[in-house]
mmCIF file of C-alpha atoms in Angstrom:
data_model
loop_
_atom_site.group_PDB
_atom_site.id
_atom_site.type_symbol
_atom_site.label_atom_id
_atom_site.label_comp_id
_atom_site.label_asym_id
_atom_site.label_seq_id
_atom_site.Cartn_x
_atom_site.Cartn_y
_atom_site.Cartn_z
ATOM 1 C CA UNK A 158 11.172 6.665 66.128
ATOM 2 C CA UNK A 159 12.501 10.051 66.500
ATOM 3 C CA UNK A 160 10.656 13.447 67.194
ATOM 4 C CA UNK A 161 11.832 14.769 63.709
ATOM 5 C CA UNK A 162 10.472 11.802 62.332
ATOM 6 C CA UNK A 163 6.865 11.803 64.026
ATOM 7 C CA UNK A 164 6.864 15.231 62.644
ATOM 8 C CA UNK A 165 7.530 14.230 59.178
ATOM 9 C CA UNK A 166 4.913 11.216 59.514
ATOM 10 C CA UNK A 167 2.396 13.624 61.297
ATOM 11 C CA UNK A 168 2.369 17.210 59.796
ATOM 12 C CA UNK A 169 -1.022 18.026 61.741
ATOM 13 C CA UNK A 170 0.239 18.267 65.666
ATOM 14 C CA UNK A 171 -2.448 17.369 68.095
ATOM 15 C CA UNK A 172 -4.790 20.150 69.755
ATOM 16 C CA UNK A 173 -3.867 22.879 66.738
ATOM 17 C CA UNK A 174 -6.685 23.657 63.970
ATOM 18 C CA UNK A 175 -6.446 21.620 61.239
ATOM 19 C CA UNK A 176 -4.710 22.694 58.169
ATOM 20 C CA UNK A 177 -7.408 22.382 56.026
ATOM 21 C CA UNK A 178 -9.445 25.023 57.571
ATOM 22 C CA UNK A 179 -6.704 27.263 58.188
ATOM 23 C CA UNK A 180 -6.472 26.804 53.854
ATOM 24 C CA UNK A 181 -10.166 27.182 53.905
ATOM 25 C CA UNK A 182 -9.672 30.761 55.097
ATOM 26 C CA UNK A 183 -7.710 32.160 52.345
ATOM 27 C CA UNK A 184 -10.165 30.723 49.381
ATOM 28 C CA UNK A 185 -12.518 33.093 48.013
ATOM 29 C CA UNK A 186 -14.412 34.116 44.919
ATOM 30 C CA UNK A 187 -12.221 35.678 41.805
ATOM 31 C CA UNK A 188 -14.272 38.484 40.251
ATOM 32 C CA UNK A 189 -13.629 38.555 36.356
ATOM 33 C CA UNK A 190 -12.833 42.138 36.477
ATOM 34 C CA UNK A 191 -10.151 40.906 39.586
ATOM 35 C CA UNK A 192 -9.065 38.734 36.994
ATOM 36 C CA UNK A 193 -8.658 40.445 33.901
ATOM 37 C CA UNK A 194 -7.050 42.945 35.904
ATOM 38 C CA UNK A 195 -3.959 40.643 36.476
ATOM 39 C CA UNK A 196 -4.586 39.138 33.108
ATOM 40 C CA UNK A 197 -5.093 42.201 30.923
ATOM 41 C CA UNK A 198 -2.802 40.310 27.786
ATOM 42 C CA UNK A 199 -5.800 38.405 27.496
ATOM 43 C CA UNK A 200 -8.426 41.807 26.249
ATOM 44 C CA UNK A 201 -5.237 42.760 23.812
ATOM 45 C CA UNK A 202 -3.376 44.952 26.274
ATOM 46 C CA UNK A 203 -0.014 43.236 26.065
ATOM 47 C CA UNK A 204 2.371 45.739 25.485
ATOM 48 C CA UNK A 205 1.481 49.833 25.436
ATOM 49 C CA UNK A 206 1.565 50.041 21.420
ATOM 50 C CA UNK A 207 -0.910 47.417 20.957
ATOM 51 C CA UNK A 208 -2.823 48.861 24.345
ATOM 52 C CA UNK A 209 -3.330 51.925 21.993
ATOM 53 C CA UNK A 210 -4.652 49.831 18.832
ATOM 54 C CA UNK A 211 -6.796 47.685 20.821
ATOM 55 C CA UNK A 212 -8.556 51.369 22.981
ATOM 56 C CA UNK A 213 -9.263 52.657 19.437
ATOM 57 C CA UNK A 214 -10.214 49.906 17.546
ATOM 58 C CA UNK A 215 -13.032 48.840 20.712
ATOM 59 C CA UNK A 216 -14.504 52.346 20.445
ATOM 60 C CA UNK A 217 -14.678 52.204 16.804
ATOM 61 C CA UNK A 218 -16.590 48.989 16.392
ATOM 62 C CA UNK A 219 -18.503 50.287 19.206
ATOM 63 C CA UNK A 220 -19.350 53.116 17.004
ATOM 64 C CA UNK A 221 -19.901 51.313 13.235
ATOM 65 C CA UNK A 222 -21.657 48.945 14.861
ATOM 66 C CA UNK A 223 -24.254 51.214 16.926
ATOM 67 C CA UNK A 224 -24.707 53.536 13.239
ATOM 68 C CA UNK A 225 -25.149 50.383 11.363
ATOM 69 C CA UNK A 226 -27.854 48.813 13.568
ATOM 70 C CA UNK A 227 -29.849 52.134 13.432
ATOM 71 C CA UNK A 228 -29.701 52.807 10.315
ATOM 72 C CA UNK A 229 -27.479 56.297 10.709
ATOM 73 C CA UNK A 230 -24.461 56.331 7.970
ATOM 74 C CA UNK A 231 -21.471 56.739 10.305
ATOM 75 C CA UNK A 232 -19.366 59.788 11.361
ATOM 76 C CA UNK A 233 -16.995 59.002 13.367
ATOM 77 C CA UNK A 234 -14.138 61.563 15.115
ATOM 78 C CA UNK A 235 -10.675 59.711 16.079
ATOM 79 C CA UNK A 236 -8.173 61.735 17.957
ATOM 80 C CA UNK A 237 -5.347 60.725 19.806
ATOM 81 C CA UNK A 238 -3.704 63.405 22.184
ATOM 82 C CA UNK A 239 0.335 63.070 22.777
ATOM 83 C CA UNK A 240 -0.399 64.050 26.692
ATOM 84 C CA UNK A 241 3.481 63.343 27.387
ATOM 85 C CA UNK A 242 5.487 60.563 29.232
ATOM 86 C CA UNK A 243 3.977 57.272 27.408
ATOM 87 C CA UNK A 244 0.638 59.100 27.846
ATOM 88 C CA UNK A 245 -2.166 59.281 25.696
ATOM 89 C CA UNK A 246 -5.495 61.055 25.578
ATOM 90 C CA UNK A 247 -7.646 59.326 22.983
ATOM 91 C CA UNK A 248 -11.427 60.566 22.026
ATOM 92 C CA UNK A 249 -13.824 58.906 19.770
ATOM 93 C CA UNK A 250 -17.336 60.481 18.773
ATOM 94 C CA UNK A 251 -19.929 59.307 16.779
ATOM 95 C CA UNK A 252 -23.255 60.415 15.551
ATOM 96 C CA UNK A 253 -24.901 56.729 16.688
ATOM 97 C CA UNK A 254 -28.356 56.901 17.789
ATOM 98 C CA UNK A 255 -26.714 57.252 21.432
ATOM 99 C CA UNK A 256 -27.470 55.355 25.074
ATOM 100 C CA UNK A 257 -29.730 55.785 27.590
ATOM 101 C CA UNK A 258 -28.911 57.345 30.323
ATOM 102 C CA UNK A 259 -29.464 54.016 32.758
ATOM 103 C CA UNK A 260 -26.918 52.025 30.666
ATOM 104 C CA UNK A 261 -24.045 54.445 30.042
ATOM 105 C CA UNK A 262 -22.527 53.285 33.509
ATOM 106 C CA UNK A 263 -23.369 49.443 32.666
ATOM 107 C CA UNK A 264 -22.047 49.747 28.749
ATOM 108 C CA UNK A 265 -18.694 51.272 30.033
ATOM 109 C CA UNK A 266 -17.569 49.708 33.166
ATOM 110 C CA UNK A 267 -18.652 46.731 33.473
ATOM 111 C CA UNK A 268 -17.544 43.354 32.081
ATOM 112 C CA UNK A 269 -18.901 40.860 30.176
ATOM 113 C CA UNK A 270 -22.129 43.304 30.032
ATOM 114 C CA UNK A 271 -23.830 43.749 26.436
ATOM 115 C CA UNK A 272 -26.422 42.630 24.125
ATOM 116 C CA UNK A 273 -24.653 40.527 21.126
ATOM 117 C CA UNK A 274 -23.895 37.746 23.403
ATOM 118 C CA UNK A 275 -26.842 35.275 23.163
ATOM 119 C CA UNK A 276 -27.556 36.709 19.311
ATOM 120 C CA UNK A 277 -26.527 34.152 16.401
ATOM 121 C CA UNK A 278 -25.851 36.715 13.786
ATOM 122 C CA UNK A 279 -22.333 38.565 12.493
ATOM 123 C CA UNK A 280 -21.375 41.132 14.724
ATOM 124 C CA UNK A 281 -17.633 42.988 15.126
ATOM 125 C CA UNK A 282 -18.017 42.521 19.214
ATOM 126 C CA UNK A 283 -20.043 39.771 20.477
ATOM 127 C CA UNK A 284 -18.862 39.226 24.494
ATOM 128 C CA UNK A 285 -19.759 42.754 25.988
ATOM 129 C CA UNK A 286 -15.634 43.307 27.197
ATOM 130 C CA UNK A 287 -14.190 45.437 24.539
ATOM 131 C CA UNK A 288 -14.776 49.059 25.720
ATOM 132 C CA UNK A 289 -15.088 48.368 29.739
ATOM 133 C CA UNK A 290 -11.733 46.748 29.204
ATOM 134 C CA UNK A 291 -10.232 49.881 27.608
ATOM 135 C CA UNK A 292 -11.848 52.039 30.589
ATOM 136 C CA UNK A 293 -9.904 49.157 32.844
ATOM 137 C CA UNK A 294 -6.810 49.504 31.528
ATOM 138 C CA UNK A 295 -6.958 53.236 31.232
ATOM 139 C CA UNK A 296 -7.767 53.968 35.320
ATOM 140 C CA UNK A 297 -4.796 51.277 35.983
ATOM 141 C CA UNK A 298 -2.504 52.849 34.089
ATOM 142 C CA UNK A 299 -2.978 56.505 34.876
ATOM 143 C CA UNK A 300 -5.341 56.167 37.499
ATOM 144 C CA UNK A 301 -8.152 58.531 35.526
ATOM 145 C CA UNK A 302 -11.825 57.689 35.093
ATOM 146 C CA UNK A 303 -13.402 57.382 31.928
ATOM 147 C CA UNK A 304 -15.422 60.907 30.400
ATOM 148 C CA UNK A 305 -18.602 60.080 28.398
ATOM 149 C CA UNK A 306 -21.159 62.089 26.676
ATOM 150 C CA UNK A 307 -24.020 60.371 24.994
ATOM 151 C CA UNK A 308 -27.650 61.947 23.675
ATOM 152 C CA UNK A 309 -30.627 59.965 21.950
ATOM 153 C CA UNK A 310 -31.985 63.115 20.370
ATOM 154 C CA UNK A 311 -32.526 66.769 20.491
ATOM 155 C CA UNK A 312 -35.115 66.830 22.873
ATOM 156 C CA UNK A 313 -33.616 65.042 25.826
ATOM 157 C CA UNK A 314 -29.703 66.685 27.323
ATOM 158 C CA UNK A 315 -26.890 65.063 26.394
ATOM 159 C CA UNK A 316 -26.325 62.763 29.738
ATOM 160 C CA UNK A 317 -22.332 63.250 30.525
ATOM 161 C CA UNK A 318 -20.200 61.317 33.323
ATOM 162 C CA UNK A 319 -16.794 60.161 34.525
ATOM 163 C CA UNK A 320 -16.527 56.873 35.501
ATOM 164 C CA UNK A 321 -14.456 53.861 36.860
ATOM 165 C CA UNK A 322 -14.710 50.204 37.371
ATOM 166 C CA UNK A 323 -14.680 48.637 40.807
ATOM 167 C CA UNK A 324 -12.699 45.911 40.372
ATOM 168 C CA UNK A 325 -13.903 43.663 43.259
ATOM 169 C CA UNK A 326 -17.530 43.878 42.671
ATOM 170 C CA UNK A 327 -17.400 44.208 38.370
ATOM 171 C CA UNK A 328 -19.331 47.693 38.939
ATOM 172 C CA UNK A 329 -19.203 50.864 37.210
ATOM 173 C CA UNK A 330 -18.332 53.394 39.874
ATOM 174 C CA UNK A 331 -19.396 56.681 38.671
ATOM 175 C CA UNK A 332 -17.623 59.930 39.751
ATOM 176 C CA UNK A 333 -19.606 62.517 38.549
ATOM 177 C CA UNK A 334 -22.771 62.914 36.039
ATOM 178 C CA UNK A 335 -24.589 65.526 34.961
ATOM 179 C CA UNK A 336 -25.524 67.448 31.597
ATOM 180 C CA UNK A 337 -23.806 69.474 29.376
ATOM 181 C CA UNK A 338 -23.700 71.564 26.192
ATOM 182 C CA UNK A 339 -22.847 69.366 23.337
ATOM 183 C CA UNK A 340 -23.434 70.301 19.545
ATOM 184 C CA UNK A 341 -24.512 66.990 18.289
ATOM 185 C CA UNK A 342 -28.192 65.855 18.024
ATOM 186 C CA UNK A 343 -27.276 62.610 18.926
ATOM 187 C CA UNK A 344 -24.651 60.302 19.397
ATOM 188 C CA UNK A 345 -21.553 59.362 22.190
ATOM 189 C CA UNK A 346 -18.102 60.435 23.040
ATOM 190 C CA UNK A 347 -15.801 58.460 25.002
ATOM 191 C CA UNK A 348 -12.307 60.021 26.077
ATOM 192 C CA UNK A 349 -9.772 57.803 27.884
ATOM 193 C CA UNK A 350 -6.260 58.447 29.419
ATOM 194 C CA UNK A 351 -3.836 55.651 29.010
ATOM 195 C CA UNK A 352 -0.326 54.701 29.162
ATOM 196 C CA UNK A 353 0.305 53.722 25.415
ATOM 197 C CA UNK A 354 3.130 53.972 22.476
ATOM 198 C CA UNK A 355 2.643 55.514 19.401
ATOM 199 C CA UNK A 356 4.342 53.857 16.185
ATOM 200 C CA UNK A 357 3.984 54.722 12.939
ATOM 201 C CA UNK A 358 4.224 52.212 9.880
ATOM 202 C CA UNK A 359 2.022 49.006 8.675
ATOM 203 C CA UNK A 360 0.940 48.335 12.161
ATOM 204 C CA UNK A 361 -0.141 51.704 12.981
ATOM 205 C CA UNK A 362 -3.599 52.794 14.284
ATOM 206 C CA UNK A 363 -3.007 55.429 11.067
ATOM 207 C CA UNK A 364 -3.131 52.415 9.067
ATOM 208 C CA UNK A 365 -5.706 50.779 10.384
ATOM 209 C CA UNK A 366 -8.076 53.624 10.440
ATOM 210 C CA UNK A 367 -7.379 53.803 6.607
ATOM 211 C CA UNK A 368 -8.250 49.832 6.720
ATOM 212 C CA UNK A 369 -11.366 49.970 8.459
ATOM 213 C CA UNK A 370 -11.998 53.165 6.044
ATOM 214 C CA UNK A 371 -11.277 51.240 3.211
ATOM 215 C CA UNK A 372 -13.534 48.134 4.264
ATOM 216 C CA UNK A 373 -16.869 50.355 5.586
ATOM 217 C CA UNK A 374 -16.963 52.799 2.530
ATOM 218 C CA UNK A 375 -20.091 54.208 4.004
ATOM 219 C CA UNK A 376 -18.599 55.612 6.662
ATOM 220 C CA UNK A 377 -16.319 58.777 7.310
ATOM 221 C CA UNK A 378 -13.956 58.810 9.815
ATOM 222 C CA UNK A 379 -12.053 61.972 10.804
ATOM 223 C CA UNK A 380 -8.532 61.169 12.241
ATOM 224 C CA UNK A 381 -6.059 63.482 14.332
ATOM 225 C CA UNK A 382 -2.806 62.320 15.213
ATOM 226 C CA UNK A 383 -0.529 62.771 17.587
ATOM 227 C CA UNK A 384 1.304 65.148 15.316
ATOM 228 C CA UNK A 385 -2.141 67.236 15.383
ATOM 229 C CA UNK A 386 -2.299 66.383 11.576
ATOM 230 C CA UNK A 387 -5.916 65.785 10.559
ATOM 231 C CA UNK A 388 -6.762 63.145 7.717
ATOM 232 C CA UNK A 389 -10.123 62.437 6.885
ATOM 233 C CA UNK A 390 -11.520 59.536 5.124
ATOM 234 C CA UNK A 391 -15.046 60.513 3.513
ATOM 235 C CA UNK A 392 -17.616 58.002 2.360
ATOM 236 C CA UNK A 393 -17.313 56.691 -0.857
ATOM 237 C CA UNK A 394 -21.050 55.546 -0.443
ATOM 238 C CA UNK A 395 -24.407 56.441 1.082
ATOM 239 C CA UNK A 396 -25.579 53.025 1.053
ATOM 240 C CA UNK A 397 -25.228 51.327 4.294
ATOM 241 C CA UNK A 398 -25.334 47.177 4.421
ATOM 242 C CA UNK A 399 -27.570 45.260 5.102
ATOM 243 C CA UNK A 400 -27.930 44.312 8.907
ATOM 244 C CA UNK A 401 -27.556 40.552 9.240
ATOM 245 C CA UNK A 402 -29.842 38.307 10.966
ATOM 246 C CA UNK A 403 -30.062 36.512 13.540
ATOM 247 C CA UNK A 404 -30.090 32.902 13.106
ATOM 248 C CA UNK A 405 -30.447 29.412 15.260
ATOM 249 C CA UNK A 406 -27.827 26.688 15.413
ATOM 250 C CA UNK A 407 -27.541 23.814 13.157
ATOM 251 C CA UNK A 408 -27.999 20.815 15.090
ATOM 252 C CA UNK A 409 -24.672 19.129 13.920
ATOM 253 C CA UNK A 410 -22.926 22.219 15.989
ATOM 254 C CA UNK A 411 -24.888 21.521 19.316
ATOM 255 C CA UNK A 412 -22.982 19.168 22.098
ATOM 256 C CA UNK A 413 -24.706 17.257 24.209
ATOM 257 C CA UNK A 414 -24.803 19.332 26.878
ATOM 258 C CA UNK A 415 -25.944 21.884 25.565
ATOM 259 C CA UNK A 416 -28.496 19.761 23.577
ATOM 260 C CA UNK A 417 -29.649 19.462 26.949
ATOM 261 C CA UNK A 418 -30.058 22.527 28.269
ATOM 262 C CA UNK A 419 -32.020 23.336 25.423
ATOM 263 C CA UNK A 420 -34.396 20.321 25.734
ATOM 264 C CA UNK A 421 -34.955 21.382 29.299
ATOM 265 C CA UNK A 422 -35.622 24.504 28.664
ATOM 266 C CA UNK A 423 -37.957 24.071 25.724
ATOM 267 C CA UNK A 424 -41.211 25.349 25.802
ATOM 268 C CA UNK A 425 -42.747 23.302 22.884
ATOM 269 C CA UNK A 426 -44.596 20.125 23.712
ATOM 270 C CA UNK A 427 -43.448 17.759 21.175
ATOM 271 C CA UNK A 428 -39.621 16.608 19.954
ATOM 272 C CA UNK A 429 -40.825 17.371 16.337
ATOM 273 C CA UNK A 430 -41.767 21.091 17.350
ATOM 274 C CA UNK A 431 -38.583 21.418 19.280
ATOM 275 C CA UNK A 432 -36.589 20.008 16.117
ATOM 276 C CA UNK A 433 -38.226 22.176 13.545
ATOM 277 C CA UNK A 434 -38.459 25.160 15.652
ATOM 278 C CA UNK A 435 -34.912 25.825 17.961
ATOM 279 C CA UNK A 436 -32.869 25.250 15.168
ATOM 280 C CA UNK A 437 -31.948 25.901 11.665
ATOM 281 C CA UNK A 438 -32.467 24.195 8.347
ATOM 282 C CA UNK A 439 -34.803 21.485 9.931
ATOM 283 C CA UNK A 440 -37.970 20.536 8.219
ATOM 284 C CA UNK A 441 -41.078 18.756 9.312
ATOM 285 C CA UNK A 442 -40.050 15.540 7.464
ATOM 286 C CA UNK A 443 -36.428 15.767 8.337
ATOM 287 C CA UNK A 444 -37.180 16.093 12.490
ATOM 288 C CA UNK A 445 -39.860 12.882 11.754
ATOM 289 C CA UNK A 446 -36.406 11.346 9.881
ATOM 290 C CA UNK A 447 -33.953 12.552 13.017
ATOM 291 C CA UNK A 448 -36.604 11.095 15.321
ATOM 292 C CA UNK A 449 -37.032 7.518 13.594
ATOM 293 C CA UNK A 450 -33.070 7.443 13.242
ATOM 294 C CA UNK A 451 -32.915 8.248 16.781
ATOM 295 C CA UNK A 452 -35.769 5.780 17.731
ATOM 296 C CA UNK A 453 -37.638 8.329 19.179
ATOM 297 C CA UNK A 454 -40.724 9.471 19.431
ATOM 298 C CA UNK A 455 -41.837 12.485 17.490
ATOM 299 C CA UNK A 456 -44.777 13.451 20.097
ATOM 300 C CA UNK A 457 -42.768 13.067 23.209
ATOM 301 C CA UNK A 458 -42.129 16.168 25.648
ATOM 302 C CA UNK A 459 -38.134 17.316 25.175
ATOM 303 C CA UNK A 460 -38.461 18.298 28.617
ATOM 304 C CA UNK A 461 -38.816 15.116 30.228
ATOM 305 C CA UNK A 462 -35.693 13.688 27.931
ATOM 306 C CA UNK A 463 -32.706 11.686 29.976
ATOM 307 C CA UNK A 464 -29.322 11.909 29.444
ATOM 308 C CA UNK A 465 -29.045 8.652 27.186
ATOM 309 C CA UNK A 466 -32.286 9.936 25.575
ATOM 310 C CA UNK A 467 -30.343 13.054 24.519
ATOM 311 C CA UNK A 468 -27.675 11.082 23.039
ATOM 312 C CA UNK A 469 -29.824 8.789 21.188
ATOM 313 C CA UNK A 470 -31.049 12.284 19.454
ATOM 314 C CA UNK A 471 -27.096 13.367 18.663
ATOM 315 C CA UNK A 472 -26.405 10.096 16.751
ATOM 316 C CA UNK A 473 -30.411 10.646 14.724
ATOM 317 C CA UNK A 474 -29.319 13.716 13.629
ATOM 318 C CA UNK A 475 -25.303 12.929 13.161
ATOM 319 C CA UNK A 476 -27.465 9.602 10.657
ATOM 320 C CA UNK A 477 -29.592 12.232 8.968
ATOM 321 C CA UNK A 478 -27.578 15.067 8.418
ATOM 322 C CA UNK A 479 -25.278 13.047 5.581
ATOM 323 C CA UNK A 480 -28.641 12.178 3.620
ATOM 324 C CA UNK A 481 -30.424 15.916 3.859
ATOM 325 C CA UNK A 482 -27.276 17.006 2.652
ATOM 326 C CA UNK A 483 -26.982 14.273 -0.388
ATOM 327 C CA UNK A 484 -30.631 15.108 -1.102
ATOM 328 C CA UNK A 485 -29.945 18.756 -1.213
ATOM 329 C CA UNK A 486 -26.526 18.146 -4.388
ATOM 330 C CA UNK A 487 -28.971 16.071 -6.228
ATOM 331 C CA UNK A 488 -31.674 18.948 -6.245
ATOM 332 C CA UNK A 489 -28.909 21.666 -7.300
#
């Protein structure tokens, strides 16, 4: 055999460290700001026209959302600043019932940080990335920290900050805080820098200001373009809608893991309890029905439920669901 071809048939030469472990040293943990960093199509930040359109549209829902939950009918300021060079400054204020001053740092540079995630109910952001993503793609594109302002009411001084998020450790990084003079009783500003595109036309942030004006008639929303041209859309109602609530899963929606999970983590004593109580449109009699389908029994603790116990629950209620639902078009 010759020395080429030992090489070939050995690749790991004896006396060196083994290849593996010299691999070994190069893995590490991916942060998910690291990632979204490299990834930033993914948060809507393909291209710099849509990069504008998704930074204004985050800060707005931000905003109805925030006026809506409190009650407050929304006024919201929208202006986008022509800064030069593919460079935009864009500022939205609201009159929200503002943040503390603990979470400003939190709500704005950090991802995957919020408090719709684990709620059940109809919300315009849900995953806690919108906003810190904007602030993400704003520092990488013009290297700026974010400027907020944010007061809770009168009394207290509007709390005000730049800030930036560390990348590596999914941080807000804060540059400098203090207070300032600020006219509103309460509410938040956010002003980012970013490299963006401004395009008029159908797919415009001018048209979908007049959209989201159009579809929340209860709020106003006072828009200034990059042509310093002001439009505002005033509220063609002082009603505000009604909050929605918060509701549990069905149990056909649930997968068996996370049937599981929930099991485990139950703190009700029975199956029934668990049945009638973790999720939605489940009666007394129809957890007895998913628990005889099942071949279960009703009084036994979910938390010390197998696997295969689990999935004998999955095919009681996958049996029962089909009859609730017949009983339920012959009422109606």
């Amino acid at each position: 055999m010759s020395d080429k071809q030992a090489k070939l048939d050995d690749p790991q030469p004896q006396g060196e460290t083994p290849i593996a472990h010299k691999l070994a040293t190069k893995q590490r943990e991916i942060g998910v700001a690291e990632f979204f960093a490299k990834n930033r199509h993914l948060l809507g930040f393909d291209n710099k026209r849509k990069a504008l359109m998704t930074t204004i549209k985050e800060a707005v829902d931000n905003s109805l959302d925030a006026c809506e939950e409190s009650g407050i009918l929304p006024e919201i300021i929208v202006e986008v600043i022509d800064m030069g060079n593919d460079r935009f400054r864009v500022v939205v204020e609201d009159n929200g019932p503002g943040i503390v001053k603990k979470q400003v740092p939190k709500i704005f540079a950090k991802l995957l940080y919020g408090s719709k995630f684990h709620s059940m109910r109809q919300s315009r952001g849900q995953q806690g990335i919108g906003i810190s993503a904007a602030v993400l793609y704003a520092q990488l594109t013009t290297g700026k920290p974010a400027k907020i302002i944010s007061r809770i009411s009168p009394k207290d001084e509007p709390y005000c900050c730049e800030l930036m998020l560390d990348t590596q450790r999914n941080q807000p990084k804060i540059i400098t805080e203090g207070t300032k003079e600020w006219k509103k009783d309460h509410g938040t500003r956010v002003e980012l820098d970013l490299e963006a595109s401004y395009i008029g036309g159908s797919q415009s942030i001018d048209e979908y200001l007049k959209q989201t004006a159009i579809t929340n008639p209860h709020a106003t929303i006072i828009y200034t373009n990059p042509k310093a041209e002001q439009i505002i859309f005033s509220r063609a109602t002082d009603q505000p809608p009604k909050i929605a609530k918060e509701i549990k899963p069905h149990p056909e929606g649930v997968e068996l893991g996370i049937l599981l999970n929930m099991l485990h983590d139950s703190e009700h004593r029975t199956l029934q309890a668990f049945l009638v109580n973790e999720f939605s449109r489940v009666s007394s009699n129809t957890a007895k029905q998913i628990c005889e389908n099942a071949r279960l029994l009703s009084n036994q603790d979910p938390k010390e439920m197998s696997r295969e116990q689990a999935e004998q629950l999955m095919q009681g209620i996958q049996q029962t669901s089909p009859q609730s639902e017949k009983n339920f078009l012959k009422k109606v």
